[in-house]
Tab-separated table of C-alpha atoms in Angstrom:
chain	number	residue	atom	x	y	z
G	1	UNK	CA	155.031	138.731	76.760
G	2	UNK	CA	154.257	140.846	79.841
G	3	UNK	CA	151.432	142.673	77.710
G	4	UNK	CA	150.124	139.735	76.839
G	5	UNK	CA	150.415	138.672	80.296
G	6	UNK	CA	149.200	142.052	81.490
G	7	UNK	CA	145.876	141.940	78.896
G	8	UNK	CA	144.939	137.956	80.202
G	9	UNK	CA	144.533	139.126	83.568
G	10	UNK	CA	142.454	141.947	82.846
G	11	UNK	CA	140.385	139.922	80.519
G	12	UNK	CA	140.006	137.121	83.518
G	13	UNK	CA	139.236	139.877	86.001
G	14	UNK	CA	136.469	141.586	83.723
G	15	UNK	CA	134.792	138.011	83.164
G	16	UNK	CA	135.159	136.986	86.926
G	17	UNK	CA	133.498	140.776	87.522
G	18	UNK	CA	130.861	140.283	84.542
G	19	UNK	CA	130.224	137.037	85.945
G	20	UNK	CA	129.797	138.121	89.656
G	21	UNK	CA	127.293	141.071	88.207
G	22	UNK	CA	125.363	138.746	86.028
G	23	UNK	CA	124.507	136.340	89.913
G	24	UNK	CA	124.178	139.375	91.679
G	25	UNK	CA	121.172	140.769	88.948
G	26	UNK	CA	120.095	137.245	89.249
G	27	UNK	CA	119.686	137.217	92.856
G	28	UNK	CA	118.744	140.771	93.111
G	29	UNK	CA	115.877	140.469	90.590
G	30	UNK	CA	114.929	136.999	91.508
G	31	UNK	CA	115.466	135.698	87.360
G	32	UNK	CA	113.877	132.195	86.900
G	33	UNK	CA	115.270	130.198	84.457
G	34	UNK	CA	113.941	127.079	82.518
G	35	UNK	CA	116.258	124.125	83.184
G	36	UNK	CA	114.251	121.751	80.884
G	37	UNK	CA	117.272	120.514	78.744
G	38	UNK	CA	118.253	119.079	82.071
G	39	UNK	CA	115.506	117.172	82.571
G	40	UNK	CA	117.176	113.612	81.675
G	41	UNK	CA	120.258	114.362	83.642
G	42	UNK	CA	118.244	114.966	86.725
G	43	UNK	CA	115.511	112.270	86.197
G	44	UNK	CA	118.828	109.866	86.099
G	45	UNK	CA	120.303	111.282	89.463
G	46	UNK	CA	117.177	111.077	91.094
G	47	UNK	CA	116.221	107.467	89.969
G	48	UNK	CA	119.750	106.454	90.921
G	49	UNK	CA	119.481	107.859	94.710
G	50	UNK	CA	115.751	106.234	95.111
G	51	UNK	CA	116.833	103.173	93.040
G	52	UNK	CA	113.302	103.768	91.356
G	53	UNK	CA	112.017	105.349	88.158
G	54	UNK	CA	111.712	109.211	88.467
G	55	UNK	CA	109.765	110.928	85.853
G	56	UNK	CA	109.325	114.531	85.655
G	57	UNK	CA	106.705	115.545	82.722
G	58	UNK	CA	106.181	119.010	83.086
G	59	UNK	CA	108.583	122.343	83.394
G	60	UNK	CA	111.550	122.199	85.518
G	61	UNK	CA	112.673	126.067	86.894
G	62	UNK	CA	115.426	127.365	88.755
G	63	UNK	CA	114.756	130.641	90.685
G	64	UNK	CA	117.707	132.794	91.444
G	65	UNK	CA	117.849	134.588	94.983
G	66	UNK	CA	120.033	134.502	97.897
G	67	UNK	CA	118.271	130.996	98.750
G	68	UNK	CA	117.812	129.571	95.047
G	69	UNK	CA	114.577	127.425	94.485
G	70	UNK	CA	113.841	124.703	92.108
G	71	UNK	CA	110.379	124.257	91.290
G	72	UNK	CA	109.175	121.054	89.219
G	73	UNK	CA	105.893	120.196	88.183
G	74	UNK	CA	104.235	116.676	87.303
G	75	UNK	CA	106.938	114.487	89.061
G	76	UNK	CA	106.123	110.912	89.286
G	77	UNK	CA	107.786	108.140	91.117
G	78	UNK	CA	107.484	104.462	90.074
G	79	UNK	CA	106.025	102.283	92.890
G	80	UNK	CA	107.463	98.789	93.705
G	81	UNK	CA	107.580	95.977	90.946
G	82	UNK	CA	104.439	94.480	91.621
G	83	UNK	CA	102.752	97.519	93.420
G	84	UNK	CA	98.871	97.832	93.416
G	85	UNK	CA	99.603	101.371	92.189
G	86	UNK	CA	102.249	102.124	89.125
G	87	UNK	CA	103.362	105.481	91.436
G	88	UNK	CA	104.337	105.740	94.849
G	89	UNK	CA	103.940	109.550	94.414
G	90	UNK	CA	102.317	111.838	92.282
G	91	UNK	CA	102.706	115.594	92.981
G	92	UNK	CA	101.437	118.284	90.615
G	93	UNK	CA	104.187	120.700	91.858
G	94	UNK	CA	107.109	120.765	93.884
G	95	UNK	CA	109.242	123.347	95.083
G	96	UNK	CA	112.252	123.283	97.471
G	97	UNK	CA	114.371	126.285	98.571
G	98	UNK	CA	117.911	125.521	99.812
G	99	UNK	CA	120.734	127.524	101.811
G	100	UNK	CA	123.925	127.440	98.851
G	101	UNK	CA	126.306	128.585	102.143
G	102	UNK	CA	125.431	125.706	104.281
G	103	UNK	CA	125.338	123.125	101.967
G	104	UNK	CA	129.398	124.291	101.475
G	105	UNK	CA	129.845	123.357	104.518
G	106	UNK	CA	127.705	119.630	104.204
G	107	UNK	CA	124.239	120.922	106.168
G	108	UNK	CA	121.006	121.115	104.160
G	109	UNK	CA	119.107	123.865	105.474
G	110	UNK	CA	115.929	123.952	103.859
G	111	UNK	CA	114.286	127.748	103.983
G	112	UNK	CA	111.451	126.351	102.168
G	113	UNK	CA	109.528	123.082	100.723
G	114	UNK	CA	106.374	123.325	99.198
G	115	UNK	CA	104.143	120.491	97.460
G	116	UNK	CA	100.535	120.269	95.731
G	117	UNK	CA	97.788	118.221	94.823
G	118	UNK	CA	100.085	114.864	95.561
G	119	UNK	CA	99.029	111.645	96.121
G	120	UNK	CA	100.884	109.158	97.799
G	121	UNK	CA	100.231	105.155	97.271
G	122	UNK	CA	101.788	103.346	100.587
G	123	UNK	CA	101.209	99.763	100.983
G	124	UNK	CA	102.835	96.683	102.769
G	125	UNK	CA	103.434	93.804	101.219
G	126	UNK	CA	102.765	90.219	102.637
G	127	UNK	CA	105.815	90.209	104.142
G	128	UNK	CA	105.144	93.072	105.699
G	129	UNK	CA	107.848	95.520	103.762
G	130	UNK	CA	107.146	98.876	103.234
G	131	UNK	CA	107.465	100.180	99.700
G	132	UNK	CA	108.177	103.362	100.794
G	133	UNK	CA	112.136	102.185	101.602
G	134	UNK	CA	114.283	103.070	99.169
G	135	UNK	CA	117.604	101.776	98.261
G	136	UNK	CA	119.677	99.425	100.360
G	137	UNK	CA	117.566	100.640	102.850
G	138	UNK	CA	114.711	98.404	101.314
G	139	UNK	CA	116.897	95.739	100.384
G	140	UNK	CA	117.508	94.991	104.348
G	141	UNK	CA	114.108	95.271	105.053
G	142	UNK	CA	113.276	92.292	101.970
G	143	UNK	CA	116.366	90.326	104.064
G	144	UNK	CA	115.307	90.860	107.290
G	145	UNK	CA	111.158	89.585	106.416
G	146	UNK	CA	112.606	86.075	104.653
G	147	UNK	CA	114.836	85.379	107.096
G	148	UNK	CA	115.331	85.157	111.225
G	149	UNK	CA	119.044	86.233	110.717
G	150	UNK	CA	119.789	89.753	112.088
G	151	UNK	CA	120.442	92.449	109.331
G	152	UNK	CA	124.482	92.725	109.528
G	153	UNK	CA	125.112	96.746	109.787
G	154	UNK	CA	127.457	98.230	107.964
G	155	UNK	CA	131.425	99.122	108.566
G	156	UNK	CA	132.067	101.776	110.724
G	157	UNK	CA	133.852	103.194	107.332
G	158	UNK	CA	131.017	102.852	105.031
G	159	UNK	CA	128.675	105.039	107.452
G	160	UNK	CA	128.887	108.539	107.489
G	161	UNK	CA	128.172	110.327	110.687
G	162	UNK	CA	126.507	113.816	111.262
G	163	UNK	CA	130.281	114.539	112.818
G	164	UNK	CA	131.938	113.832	109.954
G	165	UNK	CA	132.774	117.355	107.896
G	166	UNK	CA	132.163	115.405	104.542
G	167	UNK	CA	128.938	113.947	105.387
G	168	UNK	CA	125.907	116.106	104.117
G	169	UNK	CA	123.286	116.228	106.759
G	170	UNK	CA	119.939	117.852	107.286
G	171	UNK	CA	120.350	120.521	109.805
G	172	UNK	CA	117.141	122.702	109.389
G	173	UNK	CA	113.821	123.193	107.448
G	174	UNK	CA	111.892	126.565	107.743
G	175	UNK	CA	108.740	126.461	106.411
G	176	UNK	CA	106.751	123.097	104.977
G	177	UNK	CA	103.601	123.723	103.048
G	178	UNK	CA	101.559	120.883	101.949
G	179	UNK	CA	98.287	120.828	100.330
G	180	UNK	CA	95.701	118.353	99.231
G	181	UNK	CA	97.729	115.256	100.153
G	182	UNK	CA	95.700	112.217	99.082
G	183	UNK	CA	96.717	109.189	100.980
G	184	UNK	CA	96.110	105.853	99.788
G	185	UNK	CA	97.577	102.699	102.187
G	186	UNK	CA	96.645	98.771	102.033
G	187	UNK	CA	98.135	96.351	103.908
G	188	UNK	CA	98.679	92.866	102.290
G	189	UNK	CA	98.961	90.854	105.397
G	190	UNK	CA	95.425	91.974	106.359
G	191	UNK	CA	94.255	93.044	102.651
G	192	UNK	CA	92.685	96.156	103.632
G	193	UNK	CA	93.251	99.387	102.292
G	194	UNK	CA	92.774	103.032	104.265
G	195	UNK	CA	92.408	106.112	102.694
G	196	UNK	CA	92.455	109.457	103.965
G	197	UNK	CA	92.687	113.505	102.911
G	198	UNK	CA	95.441	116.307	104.058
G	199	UNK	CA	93.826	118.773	103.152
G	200	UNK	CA	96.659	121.379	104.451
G	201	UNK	CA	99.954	120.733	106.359
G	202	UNK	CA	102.204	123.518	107.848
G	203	UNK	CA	105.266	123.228	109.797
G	204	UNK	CA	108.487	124.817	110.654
G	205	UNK	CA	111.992	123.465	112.092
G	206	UNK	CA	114.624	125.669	111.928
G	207	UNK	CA	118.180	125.046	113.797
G	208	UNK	CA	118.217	124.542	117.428
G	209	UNK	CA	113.973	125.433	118.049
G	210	UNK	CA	111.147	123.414	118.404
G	211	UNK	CA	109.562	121.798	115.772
G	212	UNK	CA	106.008	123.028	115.802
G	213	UNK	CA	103.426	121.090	112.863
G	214	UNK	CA	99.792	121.866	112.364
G	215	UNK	CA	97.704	120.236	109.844
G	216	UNK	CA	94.037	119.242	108.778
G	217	UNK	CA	91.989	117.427	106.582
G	218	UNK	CA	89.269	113.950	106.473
G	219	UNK	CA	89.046	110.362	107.182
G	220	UNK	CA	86.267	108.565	106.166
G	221	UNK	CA	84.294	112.228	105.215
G	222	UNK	CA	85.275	113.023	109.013
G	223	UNK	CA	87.325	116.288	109.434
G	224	UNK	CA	90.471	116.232	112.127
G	225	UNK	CA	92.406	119.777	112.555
G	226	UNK	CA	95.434	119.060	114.785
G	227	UNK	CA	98.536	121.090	115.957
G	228	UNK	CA	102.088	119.576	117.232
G	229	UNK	CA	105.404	121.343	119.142
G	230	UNK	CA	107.751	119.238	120.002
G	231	UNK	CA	111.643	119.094	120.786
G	232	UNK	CA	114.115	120.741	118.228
G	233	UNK	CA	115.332	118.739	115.157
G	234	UNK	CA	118.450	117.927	117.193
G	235	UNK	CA	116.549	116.073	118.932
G	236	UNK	CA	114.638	114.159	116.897
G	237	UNK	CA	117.425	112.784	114.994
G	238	UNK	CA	118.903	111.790	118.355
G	239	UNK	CA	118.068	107.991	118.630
G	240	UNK	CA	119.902	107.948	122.267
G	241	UNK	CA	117.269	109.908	123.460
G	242	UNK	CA	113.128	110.339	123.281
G	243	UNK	CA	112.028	113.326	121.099
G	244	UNK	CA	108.986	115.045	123.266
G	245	UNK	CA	105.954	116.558	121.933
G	246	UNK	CA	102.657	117.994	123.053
G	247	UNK	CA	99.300	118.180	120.454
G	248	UNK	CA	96.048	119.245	120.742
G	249	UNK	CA	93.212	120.091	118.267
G	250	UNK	CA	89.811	118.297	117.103
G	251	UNK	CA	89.008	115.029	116.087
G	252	UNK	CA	85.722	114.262	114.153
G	253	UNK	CA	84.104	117.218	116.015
G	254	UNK	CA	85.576	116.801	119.431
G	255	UNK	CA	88.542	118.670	121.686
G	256	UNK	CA	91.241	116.239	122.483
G	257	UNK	CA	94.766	116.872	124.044
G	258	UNK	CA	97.880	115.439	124.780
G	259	UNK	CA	101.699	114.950	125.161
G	260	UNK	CA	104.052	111.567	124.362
G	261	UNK	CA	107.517	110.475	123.044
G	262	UNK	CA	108.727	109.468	120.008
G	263	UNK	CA	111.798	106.587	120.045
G	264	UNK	CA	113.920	106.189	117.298
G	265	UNK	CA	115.964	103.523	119.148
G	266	UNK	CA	115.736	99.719	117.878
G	267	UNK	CA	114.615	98.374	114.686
G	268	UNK	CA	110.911	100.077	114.224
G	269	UNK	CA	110.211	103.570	115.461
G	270	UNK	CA	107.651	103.517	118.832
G	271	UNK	CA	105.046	106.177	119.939
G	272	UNK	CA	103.761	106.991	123.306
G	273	UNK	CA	101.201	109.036	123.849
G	274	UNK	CA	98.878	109.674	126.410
G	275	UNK	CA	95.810	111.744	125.455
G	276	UNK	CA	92.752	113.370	126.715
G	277	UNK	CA	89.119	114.469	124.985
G	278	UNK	CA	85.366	114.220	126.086
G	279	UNK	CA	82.133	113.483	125.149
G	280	UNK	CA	83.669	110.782	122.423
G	281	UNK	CA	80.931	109.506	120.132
G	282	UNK	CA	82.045	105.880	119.887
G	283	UNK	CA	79.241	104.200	117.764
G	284	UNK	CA	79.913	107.021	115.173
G	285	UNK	CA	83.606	106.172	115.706
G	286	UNK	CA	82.865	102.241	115.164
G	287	UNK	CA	80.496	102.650	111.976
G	288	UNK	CA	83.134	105.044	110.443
G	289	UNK	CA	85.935	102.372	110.993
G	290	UNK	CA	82.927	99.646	109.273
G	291	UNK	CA	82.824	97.624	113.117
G	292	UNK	CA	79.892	98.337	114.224
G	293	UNK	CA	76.367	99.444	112.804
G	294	UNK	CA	73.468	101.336	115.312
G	295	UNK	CA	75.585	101.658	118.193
G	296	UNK	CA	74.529	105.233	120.414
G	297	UNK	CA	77.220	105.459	123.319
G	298	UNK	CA	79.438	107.938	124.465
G	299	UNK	CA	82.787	107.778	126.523
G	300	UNK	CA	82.322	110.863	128.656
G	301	UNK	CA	85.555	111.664	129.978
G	302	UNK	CA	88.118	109.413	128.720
G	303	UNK	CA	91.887	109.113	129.469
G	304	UNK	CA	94.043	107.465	126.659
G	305	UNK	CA	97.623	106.124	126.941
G	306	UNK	CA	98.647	104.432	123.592
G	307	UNK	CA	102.005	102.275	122.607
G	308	UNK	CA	102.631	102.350	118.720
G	309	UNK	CA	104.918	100.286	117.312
G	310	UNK	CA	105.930	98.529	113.601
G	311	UNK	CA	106.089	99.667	109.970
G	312	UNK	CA	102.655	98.531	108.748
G	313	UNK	CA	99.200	98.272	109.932
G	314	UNK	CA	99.189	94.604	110.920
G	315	UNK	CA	102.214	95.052	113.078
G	316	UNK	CA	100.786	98.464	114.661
G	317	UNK	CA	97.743	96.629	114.989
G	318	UNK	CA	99.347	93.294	116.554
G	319	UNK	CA	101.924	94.737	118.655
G	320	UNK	CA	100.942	98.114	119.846
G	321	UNK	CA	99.125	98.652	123.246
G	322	UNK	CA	96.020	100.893	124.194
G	323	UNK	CA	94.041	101.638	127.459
G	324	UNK	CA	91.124	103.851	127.733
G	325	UNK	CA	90.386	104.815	131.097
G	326	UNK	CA	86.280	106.008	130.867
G	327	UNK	CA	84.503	107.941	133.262
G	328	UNK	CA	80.263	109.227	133.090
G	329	UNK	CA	79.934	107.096	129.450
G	330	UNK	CA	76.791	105.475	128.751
G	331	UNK	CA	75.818	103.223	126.264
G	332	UNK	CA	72.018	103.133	124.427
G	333	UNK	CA	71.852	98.870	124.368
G	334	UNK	CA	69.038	97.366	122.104
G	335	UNK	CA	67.837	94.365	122.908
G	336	UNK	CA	69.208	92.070	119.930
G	337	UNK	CA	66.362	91.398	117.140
G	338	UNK	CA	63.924	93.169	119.172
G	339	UNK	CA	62.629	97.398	119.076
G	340	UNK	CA	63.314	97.292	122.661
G	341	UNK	CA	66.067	99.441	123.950
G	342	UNK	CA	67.450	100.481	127.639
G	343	UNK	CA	69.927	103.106	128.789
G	344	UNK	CA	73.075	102.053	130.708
G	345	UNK	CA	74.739	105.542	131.828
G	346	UNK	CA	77.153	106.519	134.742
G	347	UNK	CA	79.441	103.844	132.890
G	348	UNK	CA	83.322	103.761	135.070
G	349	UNK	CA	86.127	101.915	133.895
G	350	UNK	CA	88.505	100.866	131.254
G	351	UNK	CA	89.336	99.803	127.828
G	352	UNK	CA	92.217	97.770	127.366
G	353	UNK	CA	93.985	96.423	124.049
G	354	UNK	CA	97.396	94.756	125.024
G	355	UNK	CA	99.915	93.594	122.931
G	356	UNK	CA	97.930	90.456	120.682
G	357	UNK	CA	95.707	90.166	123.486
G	358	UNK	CA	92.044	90.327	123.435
G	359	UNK	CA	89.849	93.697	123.781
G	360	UNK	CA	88.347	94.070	126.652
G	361	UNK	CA	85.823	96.070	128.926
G	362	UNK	CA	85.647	96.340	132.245
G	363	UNK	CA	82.522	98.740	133.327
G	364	UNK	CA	80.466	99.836	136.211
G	365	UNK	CA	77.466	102.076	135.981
G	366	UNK	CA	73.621	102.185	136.297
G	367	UNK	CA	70.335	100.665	134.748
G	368	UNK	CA	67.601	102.634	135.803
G	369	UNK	CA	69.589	103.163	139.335
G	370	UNK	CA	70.186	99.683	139.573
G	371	UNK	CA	74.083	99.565	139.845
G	372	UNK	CA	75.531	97.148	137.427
G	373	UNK	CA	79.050	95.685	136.403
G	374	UNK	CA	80.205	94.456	132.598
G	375	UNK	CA	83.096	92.373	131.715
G	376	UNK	CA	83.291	92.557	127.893
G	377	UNK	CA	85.511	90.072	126.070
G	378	UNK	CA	86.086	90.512	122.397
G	379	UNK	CA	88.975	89.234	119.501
G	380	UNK	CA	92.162	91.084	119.523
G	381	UNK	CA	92.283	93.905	117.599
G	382	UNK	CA	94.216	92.949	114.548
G	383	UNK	CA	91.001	90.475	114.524
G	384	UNK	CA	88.665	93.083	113.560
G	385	UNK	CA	90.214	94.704	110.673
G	386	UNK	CA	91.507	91.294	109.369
G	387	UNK	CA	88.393	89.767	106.675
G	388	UNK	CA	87.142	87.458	109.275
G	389	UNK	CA	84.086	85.263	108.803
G	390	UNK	CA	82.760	85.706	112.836
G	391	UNK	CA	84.831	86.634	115.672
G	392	UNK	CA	84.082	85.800	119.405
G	393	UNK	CA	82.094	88.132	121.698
G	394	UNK	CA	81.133	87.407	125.829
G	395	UNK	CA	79.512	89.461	128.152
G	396	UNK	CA	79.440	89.105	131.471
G	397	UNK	CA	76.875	91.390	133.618
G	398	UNK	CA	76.229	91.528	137.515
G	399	UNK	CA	73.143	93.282	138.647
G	400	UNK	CA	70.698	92.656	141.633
G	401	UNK	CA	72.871	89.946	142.615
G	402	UNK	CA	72.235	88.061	139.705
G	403	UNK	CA	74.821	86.850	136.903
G	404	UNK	CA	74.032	86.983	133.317
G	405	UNK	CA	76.841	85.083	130.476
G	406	UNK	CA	76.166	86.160	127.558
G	407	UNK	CA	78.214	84.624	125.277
G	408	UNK	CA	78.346	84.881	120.478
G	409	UNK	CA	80.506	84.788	117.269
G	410	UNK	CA	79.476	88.091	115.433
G	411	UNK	CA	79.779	89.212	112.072
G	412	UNK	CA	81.612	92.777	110.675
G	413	UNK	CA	79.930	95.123	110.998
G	414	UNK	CA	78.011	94.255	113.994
G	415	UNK	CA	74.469	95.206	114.165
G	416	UNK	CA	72.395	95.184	117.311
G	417	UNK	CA	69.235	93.957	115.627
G	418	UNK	CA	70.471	90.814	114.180
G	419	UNK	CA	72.508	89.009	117.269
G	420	UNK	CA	72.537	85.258	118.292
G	421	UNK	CA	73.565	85.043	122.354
G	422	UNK	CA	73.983	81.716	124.213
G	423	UNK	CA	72.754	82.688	127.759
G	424	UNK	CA	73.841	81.458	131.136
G	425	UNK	CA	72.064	83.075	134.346
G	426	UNK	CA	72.933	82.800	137.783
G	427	UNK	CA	70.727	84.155	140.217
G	428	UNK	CA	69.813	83.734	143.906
G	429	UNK	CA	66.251	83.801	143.851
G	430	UNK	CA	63.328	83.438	141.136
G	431	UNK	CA	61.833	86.956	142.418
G	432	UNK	CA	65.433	88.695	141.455
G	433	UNK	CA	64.627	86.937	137.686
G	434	UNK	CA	61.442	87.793	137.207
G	435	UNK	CA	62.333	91.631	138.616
G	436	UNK	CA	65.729	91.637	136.197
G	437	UNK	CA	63.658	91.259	133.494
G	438	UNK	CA	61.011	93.434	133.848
């Protein structure tokens, strides 16, 4: 009995060695191996966690090293029942590199995630859900749109917290590399759809330093390159406190800068940012966005502070804030269904959206020298993306002492040369008339 005993453990000890060398040469050498047979078994788990369809149609590879990777390639997964889109995502390859040590101990640190040619399919549906909430996740968001009743939160017990040893948490990522992201987004409540290119996204957040993001691409055929630092992941996941960031880069051609706070707190995640640029083209800005066609102005110097708020366009649109303070603009005007143009420049002021109110202007500059003051009044802004027939649009002017009321409904996009004003004019003499409209 004790050789048999005495031959076991050897045997056991060899394996356990054998094995040991085997992972070793598989880490050493970096040995990939094909993991197709488990394609089903993982397809399962992942549809199960997402509580969608996950399909993975091409190769699935696990690469051996002292941070294993799993690469996949065609992964697909299944968009809402009743999506525009059948996929939410499409991604042409996928690979994610993940710490074996920490995970032991419940942390996912990331060392590296990598995707290609994907193409994401967001929308909002006319309740304003997201179909990019998975899970139970989603199913309080669907409870929370058809009814007033607050969302009940779970039992202490049936939450996990980041302090909890058995909870798996996200701790780190150290590299992100994403290229040609095709984003596709539509929005139900105002049925309009955005689309727009990452061409390239980079970014880095490993344990206890600052996040830092930089990434570039098109909307509308116009090119945007942008960097971001901002607090550590820590702090980002805090939702007690603001997570801090700084970016700066170019936007359609021109330098802007700035610094803000993101807050996790409450029930939709809120942005505040306060940014500067120059020189901003805004009719190329307007006929981009399909507002406005023939417009030639420029903001000069303009100061930005910006409240985001809500999960889809209508309720960024509705309940977010914006004020653009404007200094040395001017703005090419031509007289409507006339050839006839005139320069107002010197242009002082600010832009103001608040929350469901209307847009509006307030201005001073200069008409051939002749100082001058505009009060423009427009819809609010969720107005002007919304399919609207005509929208309402008054200006009022002040110049050598006279008053001019100009007052419209306008059709998207706008176009200078084909306007209809009703016009009031208030004026103390006829001389100032007749010289106001020379």
């Amino acid at each position: 009995m004790k050789k048999f005993i005495g031959v076991l453990l050897k045997t056991v000890v060899a394996l356990l060695t054998l094995s040991i060398v085997l992972v070793a040469a598989l880490v050493f050498f970096g040995i990939t191996v094909n993991l197709d047979f488990l394609r089903g078994g993982v397809e399962t788990a992942a549809s199960r966690a997402l509580d969608r369809e996950v399909r993975i149609e091409g190769p699935v590879e696990l690469e051996f090293s002292n941070w294993p990777a799993l690469n996949v390639s065609d992964l697909k997964v299944a968009n809402v029942e009743g999506g525009i889109a059948p996929e939410l995502v499409r991604a042409g390859f996928v690979r994610m590199q993940i710490g074996i040590f920490p995970l032991l101990r419940g942390e996912i640190n990331i060392a590296d995630i990598r995707a290609d040619e994907v193409t994401l399919n967001l929308e909002s549906d006319a309740g304003g859900v997201p179909n990019w909430v998975f899970g139970k996740a989603a199913e309080a968001s669907n409870a929370s749109a058809e009814s007033a009743e607050p969302v009940t939160e779970q039992a202490p017990e049936a939450t996990a917290s980041a302090e909890d040893p058995k909870h798996i948490h996200f701790t780190a990522l150290s590299q992100l590399s994403l290229e040609q992201i095709a984003v596709n987004y539509h929005d139900a409540v105002l049925d309009r759809s955005l689309s727009f290119l990452l061409e390239a996204m980079l970014g880095r957040a490993a344990e206890g330093e600052p996040i830092a993001i930089s990434l570039n691409g098109k909307v509308q055929d116009k090119t945007y390159s942008l960097a971001l630092d901002g607090g550590s992941i820590e702090d980002l996941f805090d939702r007690d406190t603001a997570w801090g960031f700084k970016s700066r880069g170019e936007v359609f051609g021109k330098q802007v800068a700035g610094e803000g706070n993101l807050f996790l707190r409450g029930e939709h995640p809120e942005v505040r940012l306060a940014l500067a640029a120059s020189d901003l083209d805004v009719g190329a800005i307007l006929a981009a966005l399909g507002l406005v066609e023939g417009m030639q102005a420029s903001l000069g110097d303009v100061g930005m502070d910006i409240t985001l708020t809500g999960d889809s366009l209508h309720e960024i649109l509705s309940e977010s804030s914006m004020a653009f303070v404007v200094r040395e603009g001017r703005w090419q005007v031509q007289v409507p269904n006339t050839e006839a143009r005139f320069e107002i420049d010197k242009l002082d002021g600010e832009i103001s959206v608040r929350e469901g109110n209307n847009i509006t202007m307030a201005l001073d500059g200069e008409i051939e020298e002749k100082p001058v003051k505009l009060l423009i009044t427009g819809a609010p802004l969720v107005e002007y993306v919304r399919n609207q027939e005509e929208l309402p649009l008054s200006i009022d002017a002040e110049i050598l002492q006279s008053k001019l009321v100009f007052d419209s409904n306008i059709k998207l996009p706008i176009a200078t040369t084909d306007m209809t004003f009703a016009l009031k004019v208030s004026t103390p003499s006829i001389d100032r008339l007749n010289e106001l409209l020379e």
